[in-house]
Amino acid sequence: MELLRLAVAARRVGVHPGTLRLWANEGKVPVVWVGRERRFSSTALDSLTGAPDAPGRREALYVRVSGTSGQESSLAAQEAELRVSASGVVVAVFKDRASGLRESRPGLDRLLKRAAAGEFTHVRVTHGDRLARFGTGWLTQVLAHHHVTVEVLHAKGAAGGMEELLDDFMSLVATFAGRMYAMRSRASRRRLLAEAEGRVEHPAPEAEAEAEAEVAGERRG
């Protein structure tokens, strides 16, 4: 049995939320109160419509923003939107403050590990590019291998505005710049080591002459 919020429960039975609220007030539909919010049993709703209950649906929510600081309101808004539209039990919420271009993100890494452990059956995001800017196809395939379905709340359109796109672009530039600098540093170190090794094995004529003069001086002394 699942406890659903009013909006989700109304969609499940195909009526307006106001209608379902009225039925609850009249005692036609049982209600469970969670704090000040009423919840509806999926079993009771399905018996009302004659539809079988969908057992075992366990949802994981994934929310992401590009910035490493701030944007807490965006993370909270994404989570709230996914929770209110949930049609199963939300068992986990994974959050990332990182560019969608990054393949390795702490929240995404934890999601994949727990998906492999069979902790949930569905992963839900507000937009496809919250999961990844590129490569959502292979992520979907990896999750499907673990019998986990990816659901996108807003199938069309992009999640990020110009600011988030610029953040992703700067992250991409910084990544490539860092790799190029590292490559140049390694090449420089190898070149210096090779030059030093060559000088030891084959010293310059001037260096050899100076060394011989020093030895001869020591012998005369």
Coordinates of C-alpha atoms in Angstrom, one line a residue:
M1 CA 0.0 0.0 0.0
E2 CA 1.2 3.5 -0.8
L3 CA 0.1 6.8 0.7
L4 CA -0.4 9.4 -2.1
R5 CA -0.8 13.2 -1.9
L6 CA -4.1 14.7 -3.1
A7 CA -2.9 15.8 -6.6
V8 CA -1.3 12.4 -7.3
A9 CA -4.3 10.5 -5.9
A10 CA -6.7 12.6 -8.0
R11 CA -4.8 11.7 -11.2
R12 CA -4.8 8.1 -10.2
V13 CA -8.6 8.0 -10.1
G14 CA -9.0 10.5 -13.0
V15 CA -10.9 13.2 -11.1
H16 CA -10.2 16.8 -10.1
P17 CA -8.4 17.3 -6.8
G18 CA -11.4 19.3 -5.5
T19 CA -13.7 16.3 -6.3
L20 CA -11.5 13.9 -4.4
R21 CA -11.3 16.3 -1.5
L22 CA -15.1 16.5 -1.4
W23 CA -15.4 12.7 -1.5
A24 CA -12.9 12.5 1.4
N25 CA -14.9 15.1 3.4
E26 CA -18.1 13.1 2.8
G27 CA -16.4 9.9 3.9
K28 CA -16.6 8.2 0.5
V29 CA -12.8 7.8 0.4
P30 CA -10.6 7.0 3.5
V31 CA -7.9 9.5 4.4
V32 CA -4.7 9.2 6.4
W33 CA -3.5 12.4 7.9
V34 CA 0.3 13.1 7.9
G35 CA 0.7 16.2 9.9
R36 CA -1.7 18.7 8.4
E37 CA -1.7 17.0 5.0
R38 CA -4.1 14.3 4.0
R39 CA -2.9 11.2 2.1
F40 CA -4.9 8.6 0.2
S41 CA -4.3 4.9 0.2
S42 CA -3.5 3.5 -3.2
T43 CA -5.3 0.3 -2.3
A44 CA -8.5 2.3 -1.4
L45 CA -8.2 4.3 -4.6
D46 CA -7.8 1.3 -6.8
S47 CA -10.7 -0.5 -5.2
L48 CA -12.7 2.7 -6.0
T49 CA -11.8 2.5 -9.7
G50 CA -11.6 -1.3 -9.9
A51 CA -7.9 -1.1 -11.0
P52 CA -5.4 -3.4 -9.5
D53 CA -2.8 -1.9 -7.2
A54 CA 0.7 -1.6 -8.7
P55 CA 2.9 -3.3 -6.0
G56 CA 6.5 -2.7 -5.4
R57 CA 7.0 0.7 -7.1
R58 CA 9.9 2.3 -5.3
E59 CA 11.1 5.7 -6.6
A60 CA 14.5 7.4 -6.4
L61 CA 14.6 11.1 -7.2
Y62 CA 17.6 12.8 -8.8
V63 CA 18.1 16.6 -8.6
R64 CA 21.0 18.6 -9.8
V65 CA 22.3 22.2 -10.2
S66 CA 25.5 23.3 -11.9
G67 CA 26.8 25.6 -9.2
T68 CA 28.8 24.2 -6.3
S69 CA 27.3 26.8 -3.9
G70 CA 23.9 28.4 -3.6
Q71 CA 21.0 27.4 -5.8
E72 CA 19.4 25.6 -2.8
S73 CA 16.0 26.8 -3.9
S74 CA 16.4 25.2 -7.3
L75 CA 17.3 21.8 -5.7
A76 CA 14.3 22.1 -3.3
A77 CA 11.9 23.1 -6.1
Q78 CA 13.0 20.1 -8.2
E79 CA 12.5 17.7 -5.3
A80 CA 9.1 19.2 -4.4
E81 CA 7.9 18.9 -8.0
L82 CA 9.0 15.3 -8.2
R83 CA 7.5 14.4 -4.8
V84 CA 4.1 15.9 -5.6
S85 CA 3.9 13.9 -8.8
A86 CA 5.2 10.6 -7.3
S87 CA 3.0 7.6 -7.9
G88 CA 5.1 5.3 -5.7
V89 CA 7.0 5.3 -2.5
V90 CA 10.0 7.7 -2.6
V91 CA 12.8 5.7 -1.0
A92 CA 15.8 8.0 -1.8
V93 CA 16.7 11.4 -3.1
F94 CA 20.1 12.0 -4.7
K95 CA 21.5 15.5 -5.1
D96 CA 24.4 16.9 -7.1
R97 CA 26.0 20.4 -7.3
A98 CA 28.0 19.8 -10.4
S99 CA 28.0 20.3 -14.1
G100 CA 25.9 17.9 -16.1
L101 CA 28.9 17.4 -18.4
R102 CA 30.8 15.6 -15.6
E103 CA 30.5 11.8 -15.9
S104 CA 31.5 11.2 -12.2
R105 CA 29.3 13.0 -9.7
P106 CA 28.9 11.9 -6.0
G107 CA 25.1 11.8 -6.1
L108 CA 24.9 10.0 -9.4
D109 CA 27.6 7.5 -8.3
R110 CA 25.6 6.7 -5.2
L111 CA 22.4 6.4 -7.3
L112 CA 24.1 3.8 -9.7
K113 CA 25.5 1.8 -6.8
R114 CA 22.1 1.6 -5.0
A115 CA 20.4 0.8 -8.3
A116 CA 22.7 -2.1 -8.7
A117 CA 21.7 -3.2 -5.2
G118 CA 18.0 -3.3 -6.2
E119 CA 16.9 -0.6 -3.8
F120 CA 14.4 1.1 -6.2
T121 CA 12.5 0.4 -9.4
H122 CA 12.3 3.9 -10.9
V123 CA 14.5 7.0 -11.2
R124 CA 12.7 10.2 -11.8
V125 CA 14.1 13.6 -12.9
T126 CA 12.3 16.8 -13.8
H127 CA 14.2 17.1 -17.1
G128 CA 16.5 14.7 -19.0
D129 CA 19.5 17.0 -18.9
R130 CA 19.4 17.1 -15.1
L131 CA 20.6 13.5 -15.3
A132 CA 23.3 14.4 -17.8
R133 CA 23.9 17.0 -20.5
F134 CA 25.1 14.2 -22.9
G135 CA 25.0 10.5 -22.5
T136 CA 21.5 10.0 -21.0
G137 CA 21.1 7.0 -23.3
W138 CA 23.9 5.0 -21.8
L139 CA 22.8 5.9 -18.3
T140 CA 19.3 4.7 -19.1
Q141 CA 20.7 1.4 -20.5
V142 CA 22.9 0.9 -17.4
L143 CA 19.9 1.4 -15.1
A144 CA 17.7 -0.8 -17.3
H145 CA 20.2 -3.6 -16.9
H146 CA 19.4 -3.4 -13.1
H147 CA 15.7 -3.4 -13.9
V148 CA 15.3 0.4 -13.1
T149 CA 13.3 2.6 -15.3
V150 CA 14.1 6.3 -15.9
E151 CA 11.2 8.7 -16.0
V152 CA 11.4 12.3 -17.1
L153 CA 8.7 14.6 -15.7
H154 CA 9.0 17.2 -18.5
A155 CA 10.0 15.2 -21.6
K156 CA 10.5 18.2 -23.8
G157 CA 12.7 21.3 -23.2
A158 CA 15.8 21.9 -21.3
A159 CA 16.1 22.4 -17.6
G160 CA 18.9 25.0 -17.5
G161 CA 18.8 28.6 -18.5
M162 CA 21.7 30.6 -20.0
E163 CA 23.4 30.8 -16.6
E164 CA 23.6 27.0 -16.2
L165 CA 24.7 26.5 -19.8
L166 CA 27.5 29.0 -19.2
D167 CA 28.5 27.2 -16.1
D168 CA 28.7 23.9 -18.0
F169 CA 30.7 25.6 -20.8
M170 CA 33.2 27.0 -18.2
S171 CA 33.4 23.6 -16.6
L172 CA 34.2 22.1 -19.9
V173 CA 36.9 24.7 -20.7
A174 CA 38.4 24.3 -17.3
T175 CA 38.6 20.5 -17.6
F176 CA 40.3 20.6 -21.0
A177 CA 42.7 23.4 -19.8
G178 CA 43.6 21.4 -16.8
R179 CA 44.3 18.3 -18.8
M180 CA 46.4 20.2 -21.3
Y181 CA 48.4 21.8 -18.5
A182 CA 49.0 18.4 -16.9
M183 CA 50.1 16.9 -20.3
R184 CA 52.5 19.8 -20.8
S185 CA 53.9 19.4 -17.3
R186 CA 54.5 15.7 -17.8
A187 CA 56.1 16.3 -21.1
S188 CA 58.4 19.0 -19.6
R189 CA 59.4 16.7 -16.8
R190 CA 60.2 13.9 -19.1
R191 CA 62.3 16.2 -21.3
L192 CA 64.2 17.6 -18.4
L193 CA 64.9 14.1 -17.0
A194 CA 66.0 12.9 -20.5
E195 CA 68.4 15.9 -20.8
A196 CA 69.8 15.3 -17.4
E197 CA 70.4 11.6 -18.1
G198 CA 72.1 12.5 -21.4
R199 CA 74.4 15.0 -19.7
V200 CA 75.4 12.4 -17.1
E201 CA 76.1 9.7 -19.7
H202 CA 77.7 12.0 -22.3
P203 CA 79.1 15.2 -20.6
A204 CA 80.0 18.2 -22.7
P205 CA 83.7 18.6 -23.7
E206 CA 84.0 21.7 -21.5
A207 CA 82.7 19.8 -18.5
E208 CA 85.1 16.9 -19.2
A209 CA 88.1 19.3 -19.5
E210 CA 87.2 21.0 -16.3
A211 CA 86.9 17.7 -14.5
E212 CA 90.3 16.5 -15.8
A213 CA 92.0 19.8 -14.8
E214 CA 90.5 19.4 -11.3
V215 CA 91.9 15.9 -11.1
A216 CA 95.3 16.9 -12.3
G217 CA 95.4 19.8 -9.8
E218 CA 94.6 17.4 -7.0
R219 CA 97.4 15.1 -8.0
R220 CA 100.0 17.9 -8.2
G221 CA 98.8 19.0 -4.8

